[in-house]
JSON list of C-alpha atoms in Angstrom, two decimals:
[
{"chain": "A", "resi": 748, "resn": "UNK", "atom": "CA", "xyz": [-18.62, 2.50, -2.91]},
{"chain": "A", "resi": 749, "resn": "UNK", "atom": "CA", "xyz": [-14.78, 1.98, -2.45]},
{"chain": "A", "resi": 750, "resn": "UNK", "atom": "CA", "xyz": [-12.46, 3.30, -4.96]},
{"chain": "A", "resi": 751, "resn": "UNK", "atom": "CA", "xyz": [-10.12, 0.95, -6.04]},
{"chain": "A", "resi": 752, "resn": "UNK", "atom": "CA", "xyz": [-7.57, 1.03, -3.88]},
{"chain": "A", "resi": 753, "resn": "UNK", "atom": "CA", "xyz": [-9.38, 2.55, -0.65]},
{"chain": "A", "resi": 754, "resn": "UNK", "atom": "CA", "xyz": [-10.24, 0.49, 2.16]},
{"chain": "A", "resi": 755, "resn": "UNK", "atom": "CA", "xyz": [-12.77, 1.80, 4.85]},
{"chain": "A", "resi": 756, "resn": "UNK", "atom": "CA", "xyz": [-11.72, 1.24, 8.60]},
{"chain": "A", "resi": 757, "resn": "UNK", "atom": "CA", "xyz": [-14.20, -0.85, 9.37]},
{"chain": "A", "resi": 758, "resn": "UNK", "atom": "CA", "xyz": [-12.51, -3.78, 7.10]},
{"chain": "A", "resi": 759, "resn": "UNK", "atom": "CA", "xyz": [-9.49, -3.20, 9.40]},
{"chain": "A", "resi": 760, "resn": "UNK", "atom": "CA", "xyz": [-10.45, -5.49, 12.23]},
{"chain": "A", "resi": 761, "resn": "UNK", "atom": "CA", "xyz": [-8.34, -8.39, 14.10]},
{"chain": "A", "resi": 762, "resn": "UNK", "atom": "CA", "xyz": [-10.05, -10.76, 12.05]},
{"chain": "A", "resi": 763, "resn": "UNK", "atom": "CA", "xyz": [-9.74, -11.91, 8.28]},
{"chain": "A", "resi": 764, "resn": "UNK", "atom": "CA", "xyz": [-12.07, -10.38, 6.07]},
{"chain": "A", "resi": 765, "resn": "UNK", "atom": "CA", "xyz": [-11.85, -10.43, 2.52]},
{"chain": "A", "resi": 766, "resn": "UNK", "atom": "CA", "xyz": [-13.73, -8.22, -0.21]},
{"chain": "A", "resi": 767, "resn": "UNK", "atom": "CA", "xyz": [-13.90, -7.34, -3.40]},
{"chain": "A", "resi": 768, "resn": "UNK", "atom": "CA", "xyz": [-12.73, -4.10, -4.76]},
{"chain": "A", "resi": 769, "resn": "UNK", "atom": "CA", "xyz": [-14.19, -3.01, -8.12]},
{"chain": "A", "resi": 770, "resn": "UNK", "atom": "CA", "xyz": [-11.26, -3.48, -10.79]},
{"chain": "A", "resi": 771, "resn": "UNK", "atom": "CA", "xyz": [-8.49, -4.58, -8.61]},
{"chain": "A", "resi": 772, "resn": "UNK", "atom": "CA", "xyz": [-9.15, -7.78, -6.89]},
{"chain": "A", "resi": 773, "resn": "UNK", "atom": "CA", "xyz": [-8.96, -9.09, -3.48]},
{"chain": "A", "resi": 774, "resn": "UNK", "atom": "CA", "xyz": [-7.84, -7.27, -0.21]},
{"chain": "A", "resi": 775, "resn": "UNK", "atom": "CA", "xyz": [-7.22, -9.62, 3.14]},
{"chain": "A", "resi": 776, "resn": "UNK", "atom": "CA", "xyz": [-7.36, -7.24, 6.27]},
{"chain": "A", "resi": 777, "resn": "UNK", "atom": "CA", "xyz": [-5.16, -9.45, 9.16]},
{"chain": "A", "resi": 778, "resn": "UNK", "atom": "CA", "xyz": [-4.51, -8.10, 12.66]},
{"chain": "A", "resi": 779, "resn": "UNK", "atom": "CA", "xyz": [-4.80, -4.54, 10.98]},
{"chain": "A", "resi": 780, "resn": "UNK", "atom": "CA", "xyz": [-2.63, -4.81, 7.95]},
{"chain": "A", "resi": 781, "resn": "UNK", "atom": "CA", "xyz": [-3.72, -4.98, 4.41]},
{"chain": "A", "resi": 782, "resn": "UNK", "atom": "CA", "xyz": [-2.08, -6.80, 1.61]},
{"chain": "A", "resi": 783, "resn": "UNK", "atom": "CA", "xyz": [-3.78, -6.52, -2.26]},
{"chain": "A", "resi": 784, "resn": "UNK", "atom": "CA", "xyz": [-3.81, -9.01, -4.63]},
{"chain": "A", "resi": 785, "resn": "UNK", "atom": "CA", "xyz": [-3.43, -9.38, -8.48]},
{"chain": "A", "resi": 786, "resn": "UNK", "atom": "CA", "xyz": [-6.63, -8.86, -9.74]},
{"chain": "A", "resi": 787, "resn": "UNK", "atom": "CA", "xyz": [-8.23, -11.95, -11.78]},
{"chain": "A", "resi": 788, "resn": "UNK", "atom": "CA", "xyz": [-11.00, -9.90, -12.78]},
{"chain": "A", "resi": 789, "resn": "UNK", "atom": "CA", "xyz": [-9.59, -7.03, -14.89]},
{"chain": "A", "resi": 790, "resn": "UNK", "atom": "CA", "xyz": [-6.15, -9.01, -15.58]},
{"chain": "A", "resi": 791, "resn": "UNK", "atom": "CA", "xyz": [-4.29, -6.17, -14.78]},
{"chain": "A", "resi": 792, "resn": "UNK", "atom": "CA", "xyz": [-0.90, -7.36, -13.72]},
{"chain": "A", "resi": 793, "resn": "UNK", "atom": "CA", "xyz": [0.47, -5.62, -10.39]},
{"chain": "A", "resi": 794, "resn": "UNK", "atom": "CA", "xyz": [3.97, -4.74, -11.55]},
{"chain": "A", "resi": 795, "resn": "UNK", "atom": "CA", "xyz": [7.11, -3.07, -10.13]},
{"chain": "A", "resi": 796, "resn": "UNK", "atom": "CA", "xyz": [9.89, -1.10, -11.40]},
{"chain": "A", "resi": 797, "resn": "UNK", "atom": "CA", "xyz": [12.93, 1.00, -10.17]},
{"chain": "A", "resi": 798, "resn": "UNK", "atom": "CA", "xyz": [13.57, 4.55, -12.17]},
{"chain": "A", "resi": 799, "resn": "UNK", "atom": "CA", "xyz": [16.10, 6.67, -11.65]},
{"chain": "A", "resi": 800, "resn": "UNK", "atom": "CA", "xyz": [16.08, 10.47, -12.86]},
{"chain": "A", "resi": 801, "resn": "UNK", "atom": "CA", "xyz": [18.72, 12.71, -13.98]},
{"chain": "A", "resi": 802, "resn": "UNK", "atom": "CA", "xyz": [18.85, 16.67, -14.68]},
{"chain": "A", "resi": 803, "resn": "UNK", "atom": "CA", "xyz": [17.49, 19.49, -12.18]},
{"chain": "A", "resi": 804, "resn": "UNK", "atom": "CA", "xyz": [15.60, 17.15, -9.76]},
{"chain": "A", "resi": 805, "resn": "UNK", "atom": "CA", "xyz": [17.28, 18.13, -6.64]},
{"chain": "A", "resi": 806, "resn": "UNK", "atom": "CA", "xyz": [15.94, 21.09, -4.47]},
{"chain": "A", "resi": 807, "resn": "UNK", "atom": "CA", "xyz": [12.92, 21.39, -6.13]},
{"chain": "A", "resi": 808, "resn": "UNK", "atom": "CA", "xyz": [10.67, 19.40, -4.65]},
{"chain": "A", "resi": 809, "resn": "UNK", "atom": "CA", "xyz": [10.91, 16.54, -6.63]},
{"chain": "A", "resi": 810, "resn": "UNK", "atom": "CA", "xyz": [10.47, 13.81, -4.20]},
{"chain": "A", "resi": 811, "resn": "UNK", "atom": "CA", "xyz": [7.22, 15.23, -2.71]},
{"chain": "A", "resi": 812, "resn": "UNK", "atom": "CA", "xyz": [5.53, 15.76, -6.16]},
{"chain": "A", "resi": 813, "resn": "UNK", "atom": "CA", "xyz": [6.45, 12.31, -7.07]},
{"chain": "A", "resi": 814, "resn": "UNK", "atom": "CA", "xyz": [4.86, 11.34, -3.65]},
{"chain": "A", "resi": 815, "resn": "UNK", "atom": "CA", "xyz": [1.74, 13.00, -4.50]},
{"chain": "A", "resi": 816, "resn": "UNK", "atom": "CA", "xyz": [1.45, 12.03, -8.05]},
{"chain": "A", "resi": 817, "resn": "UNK", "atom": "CA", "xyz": [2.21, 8.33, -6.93]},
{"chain": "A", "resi": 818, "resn": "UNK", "atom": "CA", "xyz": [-0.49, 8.58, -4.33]},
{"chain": "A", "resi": 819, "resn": "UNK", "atom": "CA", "xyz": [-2.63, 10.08, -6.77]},
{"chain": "A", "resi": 820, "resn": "UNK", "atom": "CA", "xyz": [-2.32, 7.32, -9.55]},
{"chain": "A", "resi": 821, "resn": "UNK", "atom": "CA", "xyz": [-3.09, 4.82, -6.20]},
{"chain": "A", "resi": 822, "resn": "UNK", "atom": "CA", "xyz": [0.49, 3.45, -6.60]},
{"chain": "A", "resi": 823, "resn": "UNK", "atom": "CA", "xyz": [3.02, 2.67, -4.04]},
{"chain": "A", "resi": 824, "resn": "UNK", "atom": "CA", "xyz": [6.42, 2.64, -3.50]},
{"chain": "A", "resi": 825, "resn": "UNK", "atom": "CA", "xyz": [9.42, 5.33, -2.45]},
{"chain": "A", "resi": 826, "resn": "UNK", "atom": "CA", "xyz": [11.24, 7.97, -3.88]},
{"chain": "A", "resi": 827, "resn": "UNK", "atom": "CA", "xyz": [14.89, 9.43, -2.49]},
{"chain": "A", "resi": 828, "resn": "UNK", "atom": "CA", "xyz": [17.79, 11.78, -3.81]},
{"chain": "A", "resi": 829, "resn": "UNK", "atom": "CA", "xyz": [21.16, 10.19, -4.38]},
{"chain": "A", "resi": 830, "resn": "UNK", "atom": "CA", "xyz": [24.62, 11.61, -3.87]},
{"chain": "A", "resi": 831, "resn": "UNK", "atom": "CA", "xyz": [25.18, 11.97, -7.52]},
{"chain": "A", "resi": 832, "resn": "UNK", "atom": "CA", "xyz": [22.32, 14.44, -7.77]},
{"chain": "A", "resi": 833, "resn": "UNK", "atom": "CA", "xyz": [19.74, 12.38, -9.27]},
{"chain": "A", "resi": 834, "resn": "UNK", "atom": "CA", "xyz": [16.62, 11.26, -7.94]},
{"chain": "A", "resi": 835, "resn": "UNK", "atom": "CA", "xyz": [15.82, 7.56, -7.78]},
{"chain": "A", "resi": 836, "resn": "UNK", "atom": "CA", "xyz": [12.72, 4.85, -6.21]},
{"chain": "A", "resi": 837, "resn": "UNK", "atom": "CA", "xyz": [10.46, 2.04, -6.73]},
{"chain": "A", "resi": 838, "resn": "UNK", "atom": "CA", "xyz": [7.15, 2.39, -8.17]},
{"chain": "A", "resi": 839, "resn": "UNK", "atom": "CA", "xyz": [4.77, -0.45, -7.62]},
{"chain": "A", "resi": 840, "resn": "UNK", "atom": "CA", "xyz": [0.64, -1.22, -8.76]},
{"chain": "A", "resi": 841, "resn": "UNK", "atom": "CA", "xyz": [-1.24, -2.05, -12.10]},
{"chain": "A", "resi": 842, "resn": "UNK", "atom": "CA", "xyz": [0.64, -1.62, -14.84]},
{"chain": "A", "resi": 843, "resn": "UNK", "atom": "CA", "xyz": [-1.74, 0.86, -16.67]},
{"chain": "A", "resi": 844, "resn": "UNK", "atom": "CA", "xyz": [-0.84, 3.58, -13.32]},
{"chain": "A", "resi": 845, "resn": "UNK", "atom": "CA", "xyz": [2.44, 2.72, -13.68]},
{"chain": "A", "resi": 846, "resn": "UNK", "atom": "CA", "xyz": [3.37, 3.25, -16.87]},
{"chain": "A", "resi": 847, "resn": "UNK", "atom": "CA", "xyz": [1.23, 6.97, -16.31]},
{"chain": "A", "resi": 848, "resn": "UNK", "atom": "CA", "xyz": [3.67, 7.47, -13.67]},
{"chain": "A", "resi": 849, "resn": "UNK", "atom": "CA", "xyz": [6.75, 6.48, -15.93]},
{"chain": "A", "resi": 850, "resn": "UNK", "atom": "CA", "xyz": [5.15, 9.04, -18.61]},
{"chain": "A", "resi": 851, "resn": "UNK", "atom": "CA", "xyz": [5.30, 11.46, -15.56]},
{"chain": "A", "resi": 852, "resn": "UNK", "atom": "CA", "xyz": [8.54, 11.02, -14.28]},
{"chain": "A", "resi": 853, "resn": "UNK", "atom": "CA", "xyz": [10.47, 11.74, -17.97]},
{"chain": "A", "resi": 854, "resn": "UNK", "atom": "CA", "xyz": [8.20, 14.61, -18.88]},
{"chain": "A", "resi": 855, "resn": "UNK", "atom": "CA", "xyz": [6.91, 16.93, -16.06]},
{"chain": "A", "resi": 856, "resn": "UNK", "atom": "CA", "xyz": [8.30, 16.59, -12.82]},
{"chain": "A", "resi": 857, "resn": "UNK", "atom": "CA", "xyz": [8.13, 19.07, -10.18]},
{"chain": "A", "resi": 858, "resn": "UNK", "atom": "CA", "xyz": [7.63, 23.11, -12.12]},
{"chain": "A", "resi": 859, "resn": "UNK", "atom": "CA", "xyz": [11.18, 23.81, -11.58]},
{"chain": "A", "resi": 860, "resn": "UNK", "atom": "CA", "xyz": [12.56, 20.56, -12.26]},
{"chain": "A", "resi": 861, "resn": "UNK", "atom": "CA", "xyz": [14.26, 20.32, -15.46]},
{"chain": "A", "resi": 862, "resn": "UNK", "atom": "CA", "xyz": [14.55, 16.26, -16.48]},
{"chain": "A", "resi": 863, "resn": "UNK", "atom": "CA", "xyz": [16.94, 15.27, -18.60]},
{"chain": "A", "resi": 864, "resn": "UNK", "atom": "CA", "xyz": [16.04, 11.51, -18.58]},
{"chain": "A", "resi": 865, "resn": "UNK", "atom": "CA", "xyz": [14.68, 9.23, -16.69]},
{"chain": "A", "resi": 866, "resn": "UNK", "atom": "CA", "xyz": [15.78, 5.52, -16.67]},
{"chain": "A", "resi": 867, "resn": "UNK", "atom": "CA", "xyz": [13.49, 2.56, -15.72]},
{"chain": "A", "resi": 868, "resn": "UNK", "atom": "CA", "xyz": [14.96, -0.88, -14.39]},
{"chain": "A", "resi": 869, "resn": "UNK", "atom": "CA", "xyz": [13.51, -4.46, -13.37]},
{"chain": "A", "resi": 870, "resn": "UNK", "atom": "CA", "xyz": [10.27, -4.07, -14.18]},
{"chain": "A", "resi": 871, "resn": "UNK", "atom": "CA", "xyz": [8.56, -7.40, -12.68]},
{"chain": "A", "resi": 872, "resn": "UNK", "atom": "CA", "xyz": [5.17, -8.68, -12.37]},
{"chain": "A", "resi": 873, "resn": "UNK", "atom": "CA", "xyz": [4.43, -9.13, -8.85]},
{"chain": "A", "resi": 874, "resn": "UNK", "atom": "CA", "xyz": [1.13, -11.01, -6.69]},
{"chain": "A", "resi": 875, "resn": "UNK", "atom": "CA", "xyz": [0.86, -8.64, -4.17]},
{"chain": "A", "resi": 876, "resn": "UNK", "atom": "CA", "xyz": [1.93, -5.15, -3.01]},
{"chain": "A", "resi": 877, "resn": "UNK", "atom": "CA", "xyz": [5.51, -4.84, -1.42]},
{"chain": "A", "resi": 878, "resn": "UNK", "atom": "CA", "xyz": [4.76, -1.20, 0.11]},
{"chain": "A", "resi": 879, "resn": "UNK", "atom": "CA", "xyz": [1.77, -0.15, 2.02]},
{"chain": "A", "resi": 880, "resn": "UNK", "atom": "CA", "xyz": [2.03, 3.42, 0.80]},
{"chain": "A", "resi": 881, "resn": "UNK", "atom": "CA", "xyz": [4.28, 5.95, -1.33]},
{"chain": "A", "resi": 882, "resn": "UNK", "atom": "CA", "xyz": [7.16, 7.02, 1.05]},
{"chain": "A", "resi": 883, "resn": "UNK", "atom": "CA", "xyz": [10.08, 9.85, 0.40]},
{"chain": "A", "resi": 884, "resn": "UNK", "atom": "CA", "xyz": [13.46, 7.91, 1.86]},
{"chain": "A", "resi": 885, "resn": "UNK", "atom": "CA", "xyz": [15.61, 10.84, 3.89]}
]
C-alpha cells in the first residue's frame, strides 16, 4: 500500500490517472508531474507558512537537517541561510506535519545549533502543493 504521500512510478505515465491515497486525498499524475490535492476525506487542510530562525543556525548543518526532517514529516518546501545569519524557508502540507515541523524548528534543530527563536509568517490554507519536494536554496 502507498504511504501517504508516496507515489509508485507506475502512476507516472503520459496519461491522467487519478487515485486515492489513504488520508490525503487525490493525486493527478500529467505528462509525469504530480500535483496533490486537499484531502476531503480526513479534512486536513494543506497549509503553508514562512519561518525564519535566529541564534546558532549557521554552519551547522541546519538547512540539511531541516531538509531531512521536512522530508521525513512528508512536507515540502525550502530552506536557505540569509545574510543576517539566520536561517529562513517555506514549509508546506497538512497542517498536523506542519505544525510538528514548527515544534521542530524552535526547539531542536541541528545538535549544534543553538535556536534562539524561531518566527512563523503567512500561514495560508492552500488546494494543492506549491513544491514538489523539500529543497535547500544556495
Amino acid at each position: 500500500m502507498f504511504s501517504d504521500w508516496s507515489v509508485r512510478r507506475h502512476f507516472l505515465k503520459r496519461s491522467p490517472v487519478c487515485f486515492k491515497s489513504r488520508s490525503f486525498g487525490a493525486a493527478w499524475s500529467i505528462h509525469g508531474f504530480v500535483t496533490i490535492f486537499r484531502s476531503t476525506m480526513s479534512g486536513e487542510d494543506l497549509i503553508s507558512v514562512d519561518y525564519e530562525v535566529f541564534g546558532r543556525v549557521q554552519g551547522v548543518f541546519f538547512r540539511k537537517y531541516t531538509q531531512a526532517e521536512g522530508k521525513k514529516l512528508g512536507l515540502v518546501g525550502w530552506v536557505q541561510n540569509t545574510g543576517a545569519g539566520t536561517v529562513q524557508g517555506q514549509l508546506q502540507g497538512p497542517r498536523s506535519k506542519v505544525e510538528e515541523m514548527q515544534e521542530w524548528l524552535k526547539s531542536t534543530g541541528s545538535p549544534k545549533s543553538h535556536i534562539t527563536k524561531a518566527e512563523f509568517n503567512n500561514e495560508k490554507t492552500i488546494d494543492s502543493l506549491e513544491h514538489s519536494s523539500f529543497n535547500i536554496v544556495k
